[in-house]
Short mmCIF file of C-alpha atoms and ligand atoms in Angstrom, two decimals:
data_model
loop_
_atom_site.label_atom_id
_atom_site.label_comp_id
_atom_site.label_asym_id
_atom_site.label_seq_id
_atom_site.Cartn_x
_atom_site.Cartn_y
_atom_site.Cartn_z
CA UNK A 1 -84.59 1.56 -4.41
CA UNK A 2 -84.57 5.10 -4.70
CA UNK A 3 -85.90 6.49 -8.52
CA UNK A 4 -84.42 9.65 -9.02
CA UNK A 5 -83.10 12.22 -12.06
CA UNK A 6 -79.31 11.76 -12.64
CA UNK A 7 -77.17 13.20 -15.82
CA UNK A 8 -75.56 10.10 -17.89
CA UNK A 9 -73.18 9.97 -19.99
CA UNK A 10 -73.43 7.09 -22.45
CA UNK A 11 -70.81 7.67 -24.68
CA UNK A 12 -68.23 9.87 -24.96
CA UNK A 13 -68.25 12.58 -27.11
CA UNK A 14 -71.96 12.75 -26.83
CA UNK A 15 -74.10 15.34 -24.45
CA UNK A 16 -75.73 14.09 -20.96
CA UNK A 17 -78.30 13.24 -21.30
CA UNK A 18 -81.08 13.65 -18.07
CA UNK A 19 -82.79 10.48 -17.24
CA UNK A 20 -85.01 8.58 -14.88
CA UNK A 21 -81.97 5.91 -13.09
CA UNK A 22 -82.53 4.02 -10.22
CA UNK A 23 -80.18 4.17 -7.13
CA UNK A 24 -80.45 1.14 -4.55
CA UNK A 25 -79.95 1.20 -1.27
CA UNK A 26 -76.51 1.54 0.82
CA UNK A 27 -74.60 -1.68 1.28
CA UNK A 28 -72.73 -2.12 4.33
CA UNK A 29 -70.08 0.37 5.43
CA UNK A 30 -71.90 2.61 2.54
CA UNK A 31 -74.18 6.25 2.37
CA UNK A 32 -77.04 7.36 0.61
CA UNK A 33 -77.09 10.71 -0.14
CA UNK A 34 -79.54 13.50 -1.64
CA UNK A 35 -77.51 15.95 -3.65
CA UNK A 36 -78.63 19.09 -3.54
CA UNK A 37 -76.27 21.09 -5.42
CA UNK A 38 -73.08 20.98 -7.37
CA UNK A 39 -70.43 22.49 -9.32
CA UNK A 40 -68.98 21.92 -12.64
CA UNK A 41 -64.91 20.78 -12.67
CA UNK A 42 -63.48 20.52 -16.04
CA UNK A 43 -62.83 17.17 -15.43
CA UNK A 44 -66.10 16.34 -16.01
CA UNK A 45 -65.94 17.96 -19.10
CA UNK A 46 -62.64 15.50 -19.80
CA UNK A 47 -64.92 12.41 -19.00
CA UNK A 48 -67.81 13.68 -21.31
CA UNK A 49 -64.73 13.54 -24.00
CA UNK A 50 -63.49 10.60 -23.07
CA UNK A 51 -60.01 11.76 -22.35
CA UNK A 52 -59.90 10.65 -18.72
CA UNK A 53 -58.66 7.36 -18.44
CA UNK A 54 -60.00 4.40 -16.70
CA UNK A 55 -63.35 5.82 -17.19
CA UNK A 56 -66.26 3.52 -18.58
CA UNK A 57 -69.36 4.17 -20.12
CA UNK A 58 -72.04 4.89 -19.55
CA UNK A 59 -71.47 6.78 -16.46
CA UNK A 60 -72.79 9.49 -14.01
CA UNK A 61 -70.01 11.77 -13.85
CA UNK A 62 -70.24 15.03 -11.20
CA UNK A 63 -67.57 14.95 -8.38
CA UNK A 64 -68.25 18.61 -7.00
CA UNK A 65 -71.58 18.05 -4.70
CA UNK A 66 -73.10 18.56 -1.49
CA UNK A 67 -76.45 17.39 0.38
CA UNK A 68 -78.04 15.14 2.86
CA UNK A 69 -77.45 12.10 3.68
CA UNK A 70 -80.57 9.97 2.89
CA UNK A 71 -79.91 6.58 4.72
CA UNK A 72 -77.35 4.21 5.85
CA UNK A 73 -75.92 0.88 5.54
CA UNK A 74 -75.13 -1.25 8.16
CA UNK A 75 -72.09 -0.99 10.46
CA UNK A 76 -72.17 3.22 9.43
CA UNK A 77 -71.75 5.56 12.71
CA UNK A 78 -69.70 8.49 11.45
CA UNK A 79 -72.85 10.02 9.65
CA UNK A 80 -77.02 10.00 9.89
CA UNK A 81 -79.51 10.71 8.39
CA UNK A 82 -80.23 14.37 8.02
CA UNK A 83 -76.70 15.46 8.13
CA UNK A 84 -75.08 17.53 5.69
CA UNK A 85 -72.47 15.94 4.02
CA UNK A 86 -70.04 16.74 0.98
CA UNK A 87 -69.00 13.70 -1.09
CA UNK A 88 -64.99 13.13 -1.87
CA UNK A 89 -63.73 12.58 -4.76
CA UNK A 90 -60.82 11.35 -3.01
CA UNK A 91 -61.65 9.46 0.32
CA UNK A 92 -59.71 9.02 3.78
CA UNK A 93 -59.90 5.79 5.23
CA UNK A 94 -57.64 6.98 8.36
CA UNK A 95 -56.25 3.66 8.06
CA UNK A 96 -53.55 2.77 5.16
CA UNK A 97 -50.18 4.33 5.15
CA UNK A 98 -50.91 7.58 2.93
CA UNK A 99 -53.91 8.48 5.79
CA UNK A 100 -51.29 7.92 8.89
CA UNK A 101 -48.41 9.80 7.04
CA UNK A 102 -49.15 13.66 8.34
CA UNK A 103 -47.89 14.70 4.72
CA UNK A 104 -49.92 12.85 2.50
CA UNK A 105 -53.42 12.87 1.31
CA UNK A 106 -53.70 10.21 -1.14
CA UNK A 107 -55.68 7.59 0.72
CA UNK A 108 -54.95 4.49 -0.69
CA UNK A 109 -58.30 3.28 -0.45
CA UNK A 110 -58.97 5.45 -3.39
CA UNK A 111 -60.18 4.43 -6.83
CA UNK A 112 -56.78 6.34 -7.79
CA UNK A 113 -54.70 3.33 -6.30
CA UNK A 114 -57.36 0.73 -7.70
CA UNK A 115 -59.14 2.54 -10.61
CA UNK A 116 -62.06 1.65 -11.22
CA UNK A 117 -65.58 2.50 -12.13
CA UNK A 118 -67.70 0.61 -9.10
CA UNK A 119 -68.04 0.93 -5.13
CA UNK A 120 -65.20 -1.01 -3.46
CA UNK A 121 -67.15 -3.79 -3.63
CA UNK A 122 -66.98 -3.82 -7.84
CA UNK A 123 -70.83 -3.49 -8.05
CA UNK A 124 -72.95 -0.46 -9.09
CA UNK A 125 -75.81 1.03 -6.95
CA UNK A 126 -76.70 2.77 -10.46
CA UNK A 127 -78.99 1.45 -13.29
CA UNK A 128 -81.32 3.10 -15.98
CA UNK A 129 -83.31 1.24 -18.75
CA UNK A 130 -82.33 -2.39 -17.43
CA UNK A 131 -78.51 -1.31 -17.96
CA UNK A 132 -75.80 -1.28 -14.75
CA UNK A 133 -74.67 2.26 -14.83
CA UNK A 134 -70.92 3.16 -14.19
CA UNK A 135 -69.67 5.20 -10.85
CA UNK A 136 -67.79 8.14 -11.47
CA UNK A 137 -65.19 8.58 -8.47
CA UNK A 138 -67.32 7.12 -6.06
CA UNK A 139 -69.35 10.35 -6.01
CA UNK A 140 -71.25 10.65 -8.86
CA UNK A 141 -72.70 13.92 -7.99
CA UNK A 142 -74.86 14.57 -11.28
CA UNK A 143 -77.71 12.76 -9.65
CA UNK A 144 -80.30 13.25 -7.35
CA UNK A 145 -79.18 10.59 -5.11
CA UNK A 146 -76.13 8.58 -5.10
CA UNK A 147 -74.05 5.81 -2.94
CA UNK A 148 -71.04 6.60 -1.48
CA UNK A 149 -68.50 4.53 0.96
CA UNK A 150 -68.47 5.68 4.69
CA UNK A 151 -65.09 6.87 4.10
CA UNK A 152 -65.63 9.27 1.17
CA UNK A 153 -67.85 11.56 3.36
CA UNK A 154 -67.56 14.21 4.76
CA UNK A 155 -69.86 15.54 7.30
CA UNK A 156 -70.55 19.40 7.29
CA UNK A 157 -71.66 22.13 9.55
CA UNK A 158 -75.67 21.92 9.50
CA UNK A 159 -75.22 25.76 8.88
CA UNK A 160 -73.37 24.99 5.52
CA UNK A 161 -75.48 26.48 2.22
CA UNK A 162 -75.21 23.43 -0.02
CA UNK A 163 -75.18 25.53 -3.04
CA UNK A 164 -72.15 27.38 -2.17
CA UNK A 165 -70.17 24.61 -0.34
CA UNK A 166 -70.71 21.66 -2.65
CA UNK A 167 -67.65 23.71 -4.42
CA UNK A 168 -65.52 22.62 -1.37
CA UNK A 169 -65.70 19.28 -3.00
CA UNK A 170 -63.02 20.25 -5.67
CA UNK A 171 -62.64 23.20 -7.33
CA UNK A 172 -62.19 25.11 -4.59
CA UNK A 173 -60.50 22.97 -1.97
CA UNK A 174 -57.88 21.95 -5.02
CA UNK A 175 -56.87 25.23 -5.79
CA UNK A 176 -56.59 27.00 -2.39
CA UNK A 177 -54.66 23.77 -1.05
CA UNK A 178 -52.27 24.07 -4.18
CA UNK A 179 -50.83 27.18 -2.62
CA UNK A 180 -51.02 26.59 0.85
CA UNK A 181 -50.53 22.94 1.18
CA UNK A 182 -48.41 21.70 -1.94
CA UNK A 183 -46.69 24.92 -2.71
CA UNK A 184 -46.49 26.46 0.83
CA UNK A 185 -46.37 29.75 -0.60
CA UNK A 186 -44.80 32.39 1.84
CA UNK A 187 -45.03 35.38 2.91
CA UNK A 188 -44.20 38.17 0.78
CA UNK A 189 -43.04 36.12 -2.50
CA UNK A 190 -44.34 36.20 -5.82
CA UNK A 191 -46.38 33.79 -7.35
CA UNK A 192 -47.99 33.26 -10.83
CA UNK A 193 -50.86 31.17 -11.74
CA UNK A 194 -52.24 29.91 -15.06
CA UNK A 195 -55.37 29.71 -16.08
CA UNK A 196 -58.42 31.35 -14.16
CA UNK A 197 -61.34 28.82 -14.57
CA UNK A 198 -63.00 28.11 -11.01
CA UNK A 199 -59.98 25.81 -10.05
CA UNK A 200 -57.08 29.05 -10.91
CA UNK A 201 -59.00 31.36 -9.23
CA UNK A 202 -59.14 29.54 -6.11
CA UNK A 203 -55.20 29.40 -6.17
CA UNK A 204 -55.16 33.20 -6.27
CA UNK A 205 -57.15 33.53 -3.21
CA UNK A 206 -54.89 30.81 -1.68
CA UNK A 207 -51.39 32.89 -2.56
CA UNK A 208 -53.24 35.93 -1.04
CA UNK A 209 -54.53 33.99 2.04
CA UNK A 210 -51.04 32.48 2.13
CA UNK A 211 -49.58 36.59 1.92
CA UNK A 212 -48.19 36.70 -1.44
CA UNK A 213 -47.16 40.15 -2.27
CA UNK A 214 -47.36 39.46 -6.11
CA UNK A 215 -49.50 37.46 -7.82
CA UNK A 216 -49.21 37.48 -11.48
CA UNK A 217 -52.72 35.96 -12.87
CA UNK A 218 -51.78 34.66 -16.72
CA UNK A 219 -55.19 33.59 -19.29
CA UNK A 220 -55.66 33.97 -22.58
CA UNK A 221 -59.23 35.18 -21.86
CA UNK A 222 -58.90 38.46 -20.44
CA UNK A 223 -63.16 38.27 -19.27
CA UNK A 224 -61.50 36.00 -16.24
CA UNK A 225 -58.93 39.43 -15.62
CA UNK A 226 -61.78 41.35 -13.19
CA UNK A 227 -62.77 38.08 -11.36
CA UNK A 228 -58.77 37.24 -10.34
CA UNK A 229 -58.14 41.23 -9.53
CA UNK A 230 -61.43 40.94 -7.23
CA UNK A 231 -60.00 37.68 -5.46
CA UNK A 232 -55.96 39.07 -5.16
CA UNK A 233 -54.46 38.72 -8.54
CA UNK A 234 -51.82 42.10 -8.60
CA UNK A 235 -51.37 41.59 -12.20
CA UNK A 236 -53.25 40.29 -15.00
CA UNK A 237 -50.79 39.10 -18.74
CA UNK A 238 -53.02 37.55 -21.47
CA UNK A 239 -50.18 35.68 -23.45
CA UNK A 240 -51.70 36.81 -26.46
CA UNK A 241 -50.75 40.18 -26.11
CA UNK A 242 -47.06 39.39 -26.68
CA UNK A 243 -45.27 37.59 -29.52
CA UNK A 244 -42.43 36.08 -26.91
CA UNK A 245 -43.51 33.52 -25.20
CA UNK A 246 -45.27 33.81 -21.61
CA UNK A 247 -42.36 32.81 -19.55
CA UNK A 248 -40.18 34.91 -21.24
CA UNK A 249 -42.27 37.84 -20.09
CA UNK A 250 -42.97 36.54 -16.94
CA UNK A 251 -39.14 36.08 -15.93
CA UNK A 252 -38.59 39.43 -17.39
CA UNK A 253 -41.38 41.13 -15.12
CA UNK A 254 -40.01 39.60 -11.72
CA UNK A 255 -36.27 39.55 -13.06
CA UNK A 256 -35.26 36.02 -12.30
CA UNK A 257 -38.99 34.09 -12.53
CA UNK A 258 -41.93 33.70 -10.15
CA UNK A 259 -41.42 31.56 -6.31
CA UNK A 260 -44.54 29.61 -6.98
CA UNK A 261 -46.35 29.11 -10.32
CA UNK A 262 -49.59 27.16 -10.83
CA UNK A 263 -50.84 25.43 -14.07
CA UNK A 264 -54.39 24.67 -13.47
CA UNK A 265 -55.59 24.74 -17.26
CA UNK A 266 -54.27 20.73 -18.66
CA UNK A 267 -52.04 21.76 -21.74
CA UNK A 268 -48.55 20.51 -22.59
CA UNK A 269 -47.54 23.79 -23.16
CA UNK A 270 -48.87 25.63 -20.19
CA UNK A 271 -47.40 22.95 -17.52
CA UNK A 272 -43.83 23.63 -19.61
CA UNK A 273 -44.36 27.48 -19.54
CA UNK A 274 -45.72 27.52 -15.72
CA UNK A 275 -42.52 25.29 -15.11
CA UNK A 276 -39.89 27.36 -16.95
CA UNK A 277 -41.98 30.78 -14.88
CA UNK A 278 -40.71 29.77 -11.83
CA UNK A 279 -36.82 31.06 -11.01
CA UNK A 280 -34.60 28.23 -11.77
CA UNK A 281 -32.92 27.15 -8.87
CA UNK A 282 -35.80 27.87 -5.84
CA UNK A 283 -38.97 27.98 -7.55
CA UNK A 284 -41.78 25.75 -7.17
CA UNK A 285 -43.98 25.01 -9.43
CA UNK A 286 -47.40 22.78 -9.68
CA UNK A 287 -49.34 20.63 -11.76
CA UNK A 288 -52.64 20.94 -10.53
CA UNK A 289 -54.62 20.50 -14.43
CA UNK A 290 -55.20 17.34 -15.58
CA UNK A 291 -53.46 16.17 -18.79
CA UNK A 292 -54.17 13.83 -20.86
CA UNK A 293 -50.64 12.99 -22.73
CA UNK A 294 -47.35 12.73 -22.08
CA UNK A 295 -45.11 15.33 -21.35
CA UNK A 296 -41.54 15.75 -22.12
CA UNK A 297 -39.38 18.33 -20.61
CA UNK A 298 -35.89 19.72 -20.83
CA UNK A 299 -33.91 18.68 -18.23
CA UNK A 300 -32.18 21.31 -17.34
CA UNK A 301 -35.02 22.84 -15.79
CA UNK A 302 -35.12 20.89 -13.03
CA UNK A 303 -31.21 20.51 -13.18
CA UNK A 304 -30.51 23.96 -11.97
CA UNK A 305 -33.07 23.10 -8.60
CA UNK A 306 -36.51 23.77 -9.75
CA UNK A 307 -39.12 21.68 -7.80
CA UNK A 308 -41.90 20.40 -9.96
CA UNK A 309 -45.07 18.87 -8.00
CA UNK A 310 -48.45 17.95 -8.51
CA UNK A 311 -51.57 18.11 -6.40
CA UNK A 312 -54.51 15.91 -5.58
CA UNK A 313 -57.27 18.03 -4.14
CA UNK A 314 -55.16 20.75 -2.59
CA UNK A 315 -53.38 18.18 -0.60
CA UNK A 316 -56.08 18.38 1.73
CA UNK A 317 -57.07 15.13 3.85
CA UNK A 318 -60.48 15.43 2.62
CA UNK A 319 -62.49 13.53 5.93
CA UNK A 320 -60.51 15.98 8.23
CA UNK A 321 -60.02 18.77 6.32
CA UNK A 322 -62.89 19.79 4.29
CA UNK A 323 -65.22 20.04 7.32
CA UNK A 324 -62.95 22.63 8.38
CA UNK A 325 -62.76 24.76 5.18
CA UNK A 326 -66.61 25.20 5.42
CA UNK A 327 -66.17 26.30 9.04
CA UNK A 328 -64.13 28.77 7.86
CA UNK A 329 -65.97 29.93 5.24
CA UNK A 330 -69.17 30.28 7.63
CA UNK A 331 -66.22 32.37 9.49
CA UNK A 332 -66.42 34.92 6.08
CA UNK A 333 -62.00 33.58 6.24
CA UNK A 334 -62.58 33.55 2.63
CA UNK A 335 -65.55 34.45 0.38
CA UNK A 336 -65.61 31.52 -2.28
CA UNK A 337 -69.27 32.24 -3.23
CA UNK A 338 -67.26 34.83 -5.78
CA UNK A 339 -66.20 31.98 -8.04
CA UNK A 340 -70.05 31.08 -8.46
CA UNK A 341 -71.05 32.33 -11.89
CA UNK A 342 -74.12 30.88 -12.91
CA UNK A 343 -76.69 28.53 -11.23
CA UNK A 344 -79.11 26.49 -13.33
CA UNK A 345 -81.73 23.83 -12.31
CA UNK A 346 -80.69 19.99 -13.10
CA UNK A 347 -82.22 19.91 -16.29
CA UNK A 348 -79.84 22.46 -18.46
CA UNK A 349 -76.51 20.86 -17.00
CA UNK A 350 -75.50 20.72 -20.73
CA UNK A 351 -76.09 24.34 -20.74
CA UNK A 352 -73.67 24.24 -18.25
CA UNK A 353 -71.40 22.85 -20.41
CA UNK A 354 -71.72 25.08 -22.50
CA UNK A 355 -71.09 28.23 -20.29
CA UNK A 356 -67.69 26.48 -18.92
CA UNK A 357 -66.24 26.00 -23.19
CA UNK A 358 -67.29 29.35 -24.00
CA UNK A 359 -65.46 31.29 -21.14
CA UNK A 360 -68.15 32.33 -19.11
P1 NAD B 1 -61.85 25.94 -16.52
O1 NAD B 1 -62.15 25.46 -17.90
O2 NAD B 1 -62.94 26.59 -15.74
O3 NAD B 1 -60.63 26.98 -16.56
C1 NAD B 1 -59.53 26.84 -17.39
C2 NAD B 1 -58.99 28.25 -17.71
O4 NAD B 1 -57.78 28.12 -18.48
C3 NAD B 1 -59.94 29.10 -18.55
O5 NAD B 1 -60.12 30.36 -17.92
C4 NAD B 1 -59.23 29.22 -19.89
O6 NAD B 1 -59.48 30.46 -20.55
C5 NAD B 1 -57.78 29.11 -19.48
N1 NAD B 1 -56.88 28.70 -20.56
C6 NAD B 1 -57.10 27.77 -21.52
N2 NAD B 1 -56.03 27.68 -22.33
C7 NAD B 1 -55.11 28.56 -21.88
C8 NAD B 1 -53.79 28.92 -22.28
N3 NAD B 1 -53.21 28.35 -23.35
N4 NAD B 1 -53.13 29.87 -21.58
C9 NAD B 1 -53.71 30.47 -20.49
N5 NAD B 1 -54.95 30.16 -20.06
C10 NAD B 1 -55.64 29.22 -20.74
O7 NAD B 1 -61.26 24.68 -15.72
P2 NAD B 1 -61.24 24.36 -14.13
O8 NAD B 1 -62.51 23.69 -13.74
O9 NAD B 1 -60.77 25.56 -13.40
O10 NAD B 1 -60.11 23.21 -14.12
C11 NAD B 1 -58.77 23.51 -14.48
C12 NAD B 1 -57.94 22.25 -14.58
O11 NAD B 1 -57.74 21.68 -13.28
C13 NAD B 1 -58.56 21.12 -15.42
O12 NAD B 1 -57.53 20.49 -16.19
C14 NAD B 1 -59.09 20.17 -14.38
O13 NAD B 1 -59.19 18.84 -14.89
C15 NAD B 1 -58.01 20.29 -13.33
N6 NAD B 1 -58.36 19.85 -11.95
C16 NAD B 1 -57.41 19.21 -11.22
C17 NAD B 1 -57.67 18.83 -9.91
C18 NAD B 1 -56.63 18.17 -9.07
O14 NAD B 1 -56.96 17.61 -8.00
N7 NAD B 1 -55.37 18.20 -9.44
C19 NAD B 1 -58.91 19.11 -9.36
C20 NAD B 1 -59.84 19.81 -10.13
C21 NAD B 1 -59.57 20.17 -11.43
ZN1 ZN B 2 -62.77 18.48 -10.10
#
């Protein structure tokens, strides 16, 4: 048993709060790994609400890590000791019918198939202060060690800086696979994306990688406008500036709507606006924020031939793909490190928190 720092969660609605936990060791087909680094998703910030579903307290949340795998459990050969690894959120067992299907990537091995807040095996490797502590996506990345299964690993160049990779475990990943994999944005079309938190921004540099020749960024914090120009954005349209609404002037600036729009804020009315963006009988548009309620639409809009998709994880298969995202970042292909705003030691990951609801 392994007694480390980790950031829990005991309640929702109430701050993590840092504490001493213990992690035991790696049952069978399971890895032990030292986090090193990692990012903050907004969907932690959704857990620390208690807005996420099938969450339950008290938890370690985190889901955007990297570092080294400590030890193994028995019957574990794809990774050692030493290696670098990146945890996933969503695993790849290779096996079930998602994993063989070339188009899918939702394993169904995954806690989103069977939710739940425990390793496969319904136990936790977590406790603090004599109390079992919950999983959070099998990664659990707000601690200084955690246990993942064998399958939600994914080993990483040894070149690989931790602290700019471990955003290859979602933010990044989700919103450049939006646009490449779910979308398939093309060549020379025109593409719009809402909302430019880490997850946004990551779709703009996937329409540019994809060769977008417009990309129309939309927030209603113009602070985010520099960042999206710097990463491809060709225009910048803070809704506030205009009393129509935001598809309105979106469908009026590329005559008949965007090819490809993106919601990747998690509001009602952004996933209806990003919707309407796109031109009505060819464009594509996708959920990739998370929402928390229901949403009703007018049917019509997908009448006429829109296409309206969501995303897990930029589509990617994580095992297979993520390994070679950070090759080609060590390549320079891309140059995430742009999205990284602020780095803080363990201890102030509320202050964290803080930075991501006030813009920054
Ligand atoms: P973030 O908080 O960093 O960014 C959100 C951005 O949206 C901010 O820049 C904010 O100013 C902007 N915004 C808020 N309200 C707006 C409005 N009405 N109009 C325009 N812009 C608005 O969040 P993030 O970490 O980038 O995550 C974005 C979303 O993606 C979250 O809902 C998160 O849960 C979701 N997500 C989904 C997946 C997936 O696999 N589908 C993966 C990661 C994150
Ligand atoms: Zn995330």
């Amino acid at each position: 048993v392994i007694r480390c720092r980790a950031a829990v969660a005991w309640a929702p609605g109430k701050p993590l709060s840092v504490e001493e936990v213990e992690v035991a060791p790696p049952k069978a087909g399971e890895v032990r790994i030292k986090i090193v680094a990692t990012g903050i998703c907004h969907t932690d910030d959704h857990i620390l609400k208690g807005s996420l579903p099938n969450v339950e307290f008290p938890v370690i949340p985190g889901h955007e890590g990297a570092g080294i795998v400590e030890s193994i459990g028995q019957g574990v050969t794809s990774v050692k000791p030493g290696d670098k690894v990146i945890p996933l959120c969503l695993p790849q067992c290779g096996e079930c019918s998602f994993c063989q299907n070339p188009e899918s990537n939702c394993c169904q091995k995954s806690h989103f198939s069977e939710p739940q807040n425990l390793l496969p095996d319904k136990t936790s490797r977590f406790s603090c202060k004599g109390k079992q502590i919950h999983h959070f996506l099998w990664v659990s990345t707000f601690a200084e060690y955690t246990v993942v299964p064998e399958y939600a690993v994914a080993k990483i160049d040894a070149a690989a800086p931790l602290d700019k990779v471990c955003l290859f475990g979602c933010g990044f990943s989700t919103g450049y696979g939006a646009a490449i994999n779910t979308a398939k944005v093309k060549p020379g079309s025109t593409c719009a994306v809402f909302g430019l938190g880490g997850v946004g921004l990551s779709v703009v540099m996937g329409c540019k990688a994809a060769g977008a020749s417009r990309i129309i960024a939309v927030d209603i914090n113009s602070d985010k406008f520099a960042k999206a120009k710097e990463l491809g954005a060709t225009d910048c349209v803070n809704p506030r500036d205009f009393k129509k609404p935001i598809q309105e002037v979106l469908t009026e600036m590329t005559r008949q709507g965007v090819d490809y729009s993106f919601e990747a804020i998690g509001h009602v009315d952004t996933m209806i606006a990003a919707l309407a963006s796109c031109n009505m009988n060819t464009g594509v548009c996708v959920m990739v924020g998370v929402l928390d309620s229901e949403i009703s639409i007018d049917p019509v809009l997908l009448l006429t031939g829109r296409t309206w998709k969501g995303t897990m994880l930029g589509g990617w298969k994580t095992r297979e793909c993520i390994p070679k995202l950070v090759s080609s970042y060590l390549e320079r292909k891309f140059n995430s490190d742009l999205l990284i705003t602020h780095t803080l030691p363990f201890a102030k990951v509320n202050e964290g928190f803080e930075l991501l609801h006030a813009g920054k």
